[in-house]
Amino acid sequence: MTVLVTGSRGAVARNLVALLRDRGLEVRPASSTPGDPQTVRCDLTDPITFPSALKGVTSVFLYAEPACADAFAEEAARAGVEHIVLLSSSAVLIPDPDSSPLAKSHLEAERALEASPVRATSLRPGSFAGNTLGWAWSIKSGQPVGLPYPGSHNDPIHEADVAEAALAVLTDPDLGGRPYTLTGPQSLTFAQQIDILAEVTGRDITVKQLSRQEWKAEMAEYIPASYADPLLDWWQSNDGRPVEITQAVHELTGHPARTFADWARDHAADFTG
């Protein structure tokens, strides 16, 4: 068994590569910009890179890049790949996902795999706990964290749990071939996550409430307006409303999902260093 792990510089992929190697499995890390000789080039927007990356591969852990997803699925089938595990998003479950750029990009990748003869499994995490790293600069510099909807709920999941879920479906044939919605164990507001980070880091962290336009202006360099508005709409829809929690992590890994506090302790140095 040889597993191609795309996006190998990402947090989930790094954890997954380590887990697969611990199992003694052959791993082929891949990136659009390889930084070492052990990593192959696989640019998910450039089909020319697909054949060499997929040669001799049994299974694939695939990041959701819709641009050339059809071409990737076709090349995987030609290469004899047996199983593709897609890192999708629970955003595909919203009403009318095609109207949201956030949801549509993942949905198009899922559709490409559904049309392929290769068996596919979609992992659909909600909100990554690691998204809060966007607050790190403010926290380290003692500045307030600017939020448009501090009371908006989400389901922060530890990247290690997503990697373990991927390991489970990659190594157990009985688990593959269907989607899984992955969440953390708690529905938490952004304000509650700030409080947990303050407790873990020992820092006094304050929140500055921003208007939608103020937040968009602050984030314009990082998030295009076409993505910012659907994201703000999603946060607004969950303002004061807990989100649904699933047990998929427990079912796949055999242990409860790690809490946001667990994640905060694992990443405390990112907020204090």
mmCIF file of C-alpha atoms in Angstrom:
data_model
loop_
_atom_site.group_PDB
_atom_site.id
_atom_site.type_symbol
_atom_site.label_atom_id
_atom_site.label_comp_id
_atom_site.label_asym_id
_atom_site.label_seq_id
_atom_site.Cartn_x
_atom_site.Cartn_y
_atom_site.Cartn_z
ATOM 1 C CA MET A 1 0.000 0.000 0.000
ATOM 2 C CA THR A 2 1.383 3.395 -1.060
ATOM 3 C CA VAL A 3 -0.477 6.520 0.051
ATOM 4 C CA LEU A 4 -0.092 9.824 -1.762
ATOM 5 C CA VAL A 5 -0.699 12.670 0.715
ATOM 6 C CA THR A 6 -1.350 15.940 -1.094
ATOM 7 C CA GLY A 7 -0.937 19.321 0.570
ATOM 8 C CA SER A 8 1.718 17.768 2.764
ATOM 9 C CA ARG A 9 2.660 21.096 4.341
ATOM 10 C CA GLY A 10 -0.842 21.450 5.809
ATOM 11 C CA ALA A 11 -1.562 20.687 9.459
ATOM 12 C CA VAL A 12 -3.809 17.685 8.758
ATOM 13 C CA ALA A 13 -1.460 16.214 6.158
ATOM 14 C CA ARG A 14 1.608 16.555 8.385
ATOM 15 C CA ASN A 15 -0.160 14.639 11.135
ATOM 16 C CA LEU A 16 -1.392 12.019 8.677
ATOM 17 C CA VAL A 17 2.054 11.423 7.174
ATOM 18 C CA ALA A 18 3.436 10.758 10.664
ATOM 19 C CA LEU A 19 0.571 8.388 11.519
ATOM 20 C CA LEU A 20 0.956 6.408 8.292
ATOM 21 C CA ARG A 21 4.698 6.066 8.811
ATOM 22 C CA ASP A 22 4.099 4.903 12.381
ATOM 23 C CA ARG A 23 1.970 2.127 10.877
ATOM 24 C CA GLY A 24 4.888 1.163 8.653
ATOM 25 C CA LEU A 25 3.052 2.160 5.471
ATOM 26 C CA GLU A 26 4.661 3.596 2.364
ATOM 27 C CA VAL A 27 3.909 7.325 2.212
ATOM 28 C CA ARG A 28 4.471 9.730 -0.662
ATOM 29 C CA PRO A 29 4.126 13.321 0.600
ATOM 30 C CA ALA A 30 3.206 15.754 -2.155
ATOM 31 C CA SER A 31 3.126 19.512 -2.494
ATOM 32 C CA SER A 32 2.837 22.119 -5.226
ATOM 33 C CA THR A 33 6.159 23.479 -3.939
ATOM 34 C CA PRO A 34 8.184 20.591 -2.484
ATOM 35 C CA GLY A 35 10.714 21.680 0.079
ATOM 36 C CA ASP A 36 12.686 18.443 0.391
ATOM 37 C CA PRO A 37 13.700 15.446 -1.761
ATOM 38 C CA GLN A 38 11.171 13.153 -0.042
ATOM 39 C CA THR A 39 8.247 15.272 -1.239
ATOM 40 C CA VAL A 40 7.004 14.911 -4.808
ATOM 41 C CA ARG A 41 5.541 17.736 -6.834
ATOM 42 C CA CYS A 42 1.775 17.547 -7.233
ATOM 43 C CA ASP A 43 0.149 20.859 -8.031
ATOM 44 C CA LEU A 44 -3.604 20.258 -7.899
ATOM 45 C CA THR A 45 -4.116 23.082 -10.396
ATOM 46 C CA ASP A 46 -1.663 21.570 -12.919
ATOM 47 C CA PRO A 47 -2.595 18.168 -14.410
ATOM 48 C CA ILE A 48 0.877 17.783 -15.901
ATOM 49 C CA THR A 49 2.115 16.957 -12.381
ATOM 50 C CA PHE A 50 -0.462 14.217 -11.759
ATOM 51 C CA PRO A 51 0.930 11.135 -13.594
ATOM 52 C CA SER A 52 4.320 11.015 -11.885
ATOM 53 C CA ALA A 53 2.820 11.743 -8.458
ATOM 54 C CA LEU A 54 0.210 8.988 -8.851
ATOM 55 C CA LYS A 55 2.439 6.279 -10.353
ATOM 56 C CA GLY A 56 2.277 3.156 -8.189
ATOM 57 C CA VAL A 57 -0.085 4.762 -5.665
ATOM 58 C CA THR A 58 -2.800 2.682 -3.975
ATOM 59 C CA SER A 59 -4.636 5.392 -2.010
ATOM 60 C CA VAL A 60 -4.738 9.182 -1.944
ATOM 61 C CA PHE A 61 -5.432 11.802 0.688
ATOM 62 C CA LEU A 62 -6.658 14.703 -1.400
ATOM 63 C CA TYR A 63 -7.155 18.370 -0.587
ATOM 64 C CA ALA A 64 -10.265 19.868 -2.169
ATOM 65 C CA GLU A 65 -9.066 21.887 -5.159
ATOM 66 C CA PRO A 66 -11.885 22.034 -7.715
ATOM 67 C CA ALA A 67 -9.911 23.559 -10.614
ATOM 68 C CA CYS A 68 -8.660 20.224 -11.986
ATOM 69 C CA ALA A 69 -10.479 17.728 -9.778
ATOM 70 C CA ASP A 70 -11.970 15.938 -12.800
ATOM 71 C CA ALA A 71 -8.529 15.536 -14.366
ATOM 72 C CA PHE A 72 -7.084 14.272 -11.079
ATOM 73 C CA ALA A 73 -9.844 11.691 -10.699
ATOM 74 C CA GLU A 74 -9.334 10.509 -14.292
ATOM 75 C CA GLU A 75 -5.568 10.183 -13.860
ATOM 76 C CA ALA A 76 -6.029 8.371 -10.541
ATOM 77 C CA ALA A 77 -8.266 5.834 -12.263
ATOM 78 C CA ARG A 78 -5.691 5.334 -15.040
ATOM 79 C CA ALA A 79 -2.971 4.863 -12.425
ATOM 80 C CA GLY A 80 -4.929 2.110 -10.667
ATOM 81 C CA VAL A 81 -5.649 4.058 -7.472
ATOM 82 C CA GLU A 82 -8.165 2.150 -5.357
ATOM 83 C CA HIS A 83 -9.334 4.772 -2.862
ATOM 84 C CA ILE A 84 -9.336 8.566 -2.557
ATOM 85 C CA VAL A 85 -10.040 10.270 0.763
ATOM 86 C CA LEU A 86 -11.074 13.872 0.188
ATOM 87 C CA LEU A 87 -10.673 16.591 2.787
ATOM 88 C CA SER A 88 -13.945 18.366 2.104
ATOM 89 C CA SER A 89 -16.039 20.601 4.371
ATOM 90 C CA SER A 90 -19.370 20.475 6.173
ATOM 91 C CA ALA A 91 -20.157 23.669 4.231
ATOM 92 C CA VAL A 92 -21.416 21.393 1.435
ATOM 93 C CA LEU A 93 -24.405 20.586 3.667
ATOM 94 C CA ILE A 94 -25.789 24.134 3.787
ATOM 95 C CA PRO A 95 -28.946 24.965 1.821
ATOM 96 C CA ASP A 96 -28.056 25.815 -1.793
ATOM 97 C CA PRO A 97 -24.289 25.182 -1.467
ATOM 98 C CA ASP A 98 -23.735 26.161 -5.108
ATOM 99 C CA SER A 99 -24.515 29.763 -4.185
ATOM 100 C CA SER A 100 -21.644 29.931 -1.688
ATOM 101 C CA PRO A 101 -18.044 30.051 -2.984
ATOM 102 C CA LEU A 102 -16.900 28.417 0.269
ATOM 103 C CA ALA A 103 -19.222 25.448 -0.153
ATOM 104 C CA LYS A 104 -19.101 25.214 -3.937
ATOM 105 C CA SER A 105 -15.355 24.678 -4.158
ATOM 106 C CA HIS A 106 -15.599 21.607 -1.923
ATOM 107 C CA LEU A 107 -18.797 20.383 -3.543
ATOM 108 C CA GLU A 108 -17.241 20.481 -7.009
ATOM 109 C CA ALA A 109 -14.336 18.362 -5.770
ATOM 110 C CA GLU A 110 -16.791 15.869 -4.245
ATOM 111 C CA ARG A 111 -18.772 15.712 -7.483
ATOM 112 C CA ALA A 112 -15.636 15.012 -9.507
ATOM 113 C CA LEU A 113 -14.856 12.021 -7.315
ATOM 114 C CA GLU A 114 -18.458 10.783 -7.343
ATOM 115 C CA ALA A 115 -18.273 10.635 -11.139
ATOM 116 C CA SER A 116 -15.042 8.616 -11.017
ATOM 117 C CA PRO A 117 -14.806 4.812 -10.865
ATOM 118 C CA VAL A 118 -12.334 5.158 -7.977
ATOM 119 C CA ARG A 119 -13.883 4.562 -4.548
ATOM 120 C CA ALA A 120 -14.047 7.856 -2.659
ATOM 121 C CA THR A 121 -14.623 8.951 0.927
ATOM 122 C CA SER A 122 -15.350 12.555 1.873
ATOM 123 C CA LEU A 123 -14.310 13.856 5.280
ATOM 124 C CA ARG A 124 -16.330 16.975 6.086
ATOM 125 C CA PRO A 125 -14.907 18.857 9.060
ATOM 126 C CA GLY A 126 -16.671 21.967 10.270
ATOM 127 C CA SER A 127 -14.521 24.644 11.839
ATOM 128 C CA PHE A 128 -10.847 23.889 12.424
ATOM 129 C CA ALA A 129 -9.551 24.912 15.833
ATOM 130 C CA GLY A 130 -6.482 26.109 13.951
ATOM 131 C CA ASN A 131 -8.518 28.915 12.410
ATOM 132 C CA THR A 132 -7.987 30.778 15.683
ATOM 133 C CA LEU A 133 -4.297 31.122 14.778
ATOM 134 C CA GLY A 134 -5.544 34.150 12.877
ATOM 135 C CA TRP A 135 -5.825 35.834 16.270
ATOM 136 C CA ALA A 136 -2.242 35.034 17.273
ATOM 137 C CA TRP A 137 -0.684 38.354 16.254
ATOM 138 C CA SER A 138 -3.254 40.360 18.206
ATOM 139 C CA ILE A 139 -2.879 38.169 21.284
ATOM 140 C CA LYS A 140 0.928 38.202 21.228
ATOM 141 C CA SER A 141 0.997 41.967 20.783
ATOM 142 C CA GLY A 142 -1.560 42.596 23.524
ATOM 143 C CA GLN A 143 -4.129 43.990 21.081
ATOM 144 C CA PRO A 144 -7.875 43.209 21.198
ATOM 145 C CA VAL A 145 -9.123 40.489 18.877
ATOM 146 C CA GLY A 146 -11.535 42.039 16.381
ATOM 147 C CA LEU A 147 -14.665 39.965 15.809
ATOM 148 C CA PRO A 148 -17.897 40.805 13.993
ATOM 149 C CA TYR A 149 -19.936 38.118 15.779
ATOM 150 C CA PRO A 150 -18.323 37.152 19.121
ATOM 151 C CA GLY A 151 -21.385 35.100 20.024
ATOM 152 C CA SER A 152 -21.322 33.000 16.882
ATOM 153 C CA HIS A 153 -21.014 29.262 17.524
ATOM 154 C CA ASN A 154 -18.824 26.761 15.730
ATOM 155 C CA ASP A 155 -17.500 23.247 16.292
ATOM 156 C CA PRO A 156 -13.702 23.587 16.530
ATOM 157 C CA ILE A 157 -11.930 20.350 15.662
ATOM 158 C CA HIS A 158 -8.289 19.478 16.317
ATOM 159 C CA GLU A 159 -6.327 18.768 13.146
ATOM 160 C CA ALA A 160 -4.970 15.616 14.811
ATOM 161 C CA ASP A 161 -8.500 14.199 15.003
ATOM 162 C CA VAL A 162 -9.060 14.838 11.297
ATOM 163 C CA ALA A 163 -5.764 13.091 10.536
ATOM 164 C CA GLU A 164 -6.715 10.103 12.697
ATOM 165 C CA ALA A 165 -10.099 9.903 10.970
ATOM 166 C CA ALA A 166 -8.307 9.924 7.611
ATOM 167 C CA LEU A 167 -5.973 7.171 8.814
ATOM 168 C CA ALA A 168 -8.962 5.066 9.834
ATOM 169 C CA VAL A 169 -10.714 5.255 6.467
ATOM 170 C CA LEU A 170 -7.463 4.787 4.545
ATOM 171 C CA THR A 171 -6.538 1.614 6.411
ATOM 172 C CA ASP A 172 -9.950 -0.027 6.979
ATOM 173 C CA PRO A 173 -11.769 -0.868 3.722
ATOM 174 C CA ASP A 174 -15.079 -1.272 5.562
ATOM 175 C CA LEU A 175 -15.104 2.415 6.524
ATOM 176 C CA GLY A 176 -14.614 3.951 3.088
ATOM 177 C CA GLY A 177 -16.986 4.941 0.347
ATOM 178 C CA ARG A 178 -19.253 7.329 2.255
ATOM 179 C CA PRO A 179 -19.080 10.837 3.715
ATOM 180 C CA TYR A 180 -18.372 11.669 7.360
ATOM 181 C CA THR A 181 -19.186 14.986 9.034
ATOM 182 C CA LEU A 182 -16.442 15.643 11.585
ATOM 183 C CA THR A 183 -16.796 18.054 14.493
ATOM 184 C CA GLY A 184 -15.106 18.839 17.754
ATOM 185 C CA PRO A 185 -16.868 17.701 20.937
ATOM 186 C CA GLN A 186 -18.389 21.096 21.813
ATOM 187 C CA SER A 187 -20.278 23.948 20.215
ATOM 188 C CA LEU A 188 -18.386 27.047 21.350
ATOM 189 C CA THR A 189 -18.742 30.732 20.599
ATOM 190 C CA PHE A 190 -15.749 32.745 19.455
ATOM 191 C CA ALA A 191 -15.879 34.549 22.808
ATOM 192 C CA GLN A 192 -15.690 31.232 24.678
ATOM 193 C CA GLN A 193 -12.691 30.216 22.596
ATOM 194 C CA ILE A 194 -11.019 33.515 23.496
ATOM 195 C CA ASP A 195 -11.662 32.779 27.172
ATOM 196 C CA ILE A 196 -10.099 29.325 26.848
ATOM 197 C CA LEU A 197 -7.035 30.767 25.117
ATOM 198 C CA ALA A 198 -6.720 33.374 27.867
ATOM 199 C CA GLU A 199 -6.826 30.665 30.542
ATOM 200 C CA VAL A 200 -4.323 28.424 28.763
ATOM 201 C CA THR A 201 -1.860 31.193 27.887
ATOM 202 C CA GLY A 202 -2.274 33.232 31.067
ATOM 203 C CA ARG A 203 -2.885 36.328 28.959
ATOM 204 C CA ASP A 204 -5.570 38.951 29.324
ATOM 205 C CA ILE A 205 -7.320 38.810 25.943
ATOM 206 C CA THR A 206 -10.050 41.278 25.082
ATOM 207 C CA VAL A 207 -12.499 41.359 22.200
ATOM 208 C CA LYS A 208 -13.255 44.362 20.034
ATOM 209 C CA GLN A 209 -16.569 43.999 18.245
ATOM 210 C CA LEU A 210 -16.357 45.042 14.603
ATOM 211 C CA SER A 211 -19.004 45.804 12.038
ATOM 212 C CA ARG A 212 -19.091 43.583 8.967
ATOM 213 C CA GLN A 213 -17.487 46.328 6.891
ATOM 214 C CA GLU A 214 -14.750 46.946 9.464
ATOM 215 C CA TRP A 215 -13.895 43.266 9.569
ATOM 216 C CA LYS A 216 -13.860 43.005 5.775
ATOM 217 C CA ALA A 217 -11.538 45.996 5.588
ATOM 218 C CA GLU A 218 -9.158 44.451 8.146
ATOM 219 C CA MET A 219 -9.159 41.109 6.317
ATOM 220 C CA ALA A 220 -9.144 42.404 2.737
ATOM 221 C CA GLU A 221 -5.499 41.436 2.264
ATOM 222 C CA TYR A 222 -6.208 37.813 3.238
ATOM 223 C CA ILE A 223 -9.831 37.031 2.302
ATOM 224 C CA PRO A 224 -11.451 38.065 -1.006
ATOM 225 C CA ALA A 225 -14.830 39.772 -0.694
ATOM 226 C CA SER A 226 -16.456 36.880 -2.559
ATOM 227 C CA TYR A 227 -15.498 34.613 0.340
ATOM 228 C CA ALA A 228 -15.789 37.154 3.153
ATOM 229 C CA ASP A 229 -19.501 37.810 2.701
ATOM 230 C CA PRO A 230 -20.584 34.120 2.777
ATOM 231 C CA LEU A 231 -18.357 33.609 5.820
ATOM 232 C CA LEU A 232 -19.932 36.564 7.607
ATOM 233 C CA ASP A 233 -23.399 35.301 6.672
ATOM 234 C CA TRP A 234 -22.535 31.891 8.144
ATOM 235 C CA TRP A 235 -21.313 33.426 11.397
ATOM 236 C CA GLN A 236 -24.421 35.590 11.589
ATOM 237 C CA SER A 237 -26.665 32.546 11.115
ATOM 238 C CA ASN A 238 -24.947 30.866 14.089
ATOM 239 C CA ASP A 239 -24.900 33.936 16.327
ATOM 240 C CA GLY A 240 -26.282 32.685 19.639
ATOM 241 C CA ARG A 241 -27.204 29.340 18.068
ATOM 242 C CA PRO A 242 -25.243 26.204 19.009
ATOM 243 C CA VAL A 243 -24.233 24.026 16.065
ATOM 244 C CA GLU A 244 -24.883 20.303 15.801
ATOM 245 C CA ILE A 245 -22.134 18.023 17.094
ATOM 246 C CA THR A 246 -21.473 14.586 15.591
ATOM 247 C CA GLN A 247 -19.817 11.480 17.013
ATOM 248 C CA ALA A 248 -17.957 10.629 13.797
ATOM 249 C CA VAL A 249 -14.492 11.205 15.276
ATOM 250 C CA HIS A 250 -15.242 8.776 18.101
ATOM 251 C CA GLU A 251 -16.730 6.247 15.681
ATOM 252 C CA LEU A 252 -13.690 6.346 13.387
ATOM 253 C CA THR A 253 -10.852 6.702 15.888
ATOM 254 C CA GLY A 254 -12.196 4.947 18.973
ATOM 255 C CA HIS A 255 -11.730 7.977 21.221
ATOM 256 C CA PRO A 256 -13.696 11.183 21.846
ATOM 257 C CA ALA A 257 -12.737 14.215 19.819
ATOM 258 C CA ARG A 258 -10.138 16.450 21.460
ATOM 259 C CA THR A 259 -11.508 19.592 23.080
ATOM 260 C CA PHE A 260 -10.626 23.131 22.077
ATOM 261 C CA ALA A 261 -8.767 23.394 25.385
ATOM 262 C CA ASP A 262 -6.657 20.401 24.337
ATOM 263 C CA TRP A 263 -5.861 22.153 21.073
ATOM 264 C CA ALA A 264 -5.056 25.409 22.880
ATOM 265 C CA ARG A 265 -2.584 23.626 25.170
ATOM 266 C CA ASP A 266 -0.957 21.951 22.166
ATOM 267 C CA HIS A 267 -0.557 25.338 20.430
ATOM 268 C CA ALA A 268 -0.032 27.696 23.354
ATOM 269 C CA ALA A 269 3.413 28.699 22.070
ATOM 270 C CA ASP A 270 1.804 30.048 18.880
ATOM 271 C CA PHE A 271 0.016 32.666 20.984
ATOM 272 C CA THR A 272 2.838 33.511 23.403
ATOM 273 C CA GLY A 273 6.094 33.165 21.479
#
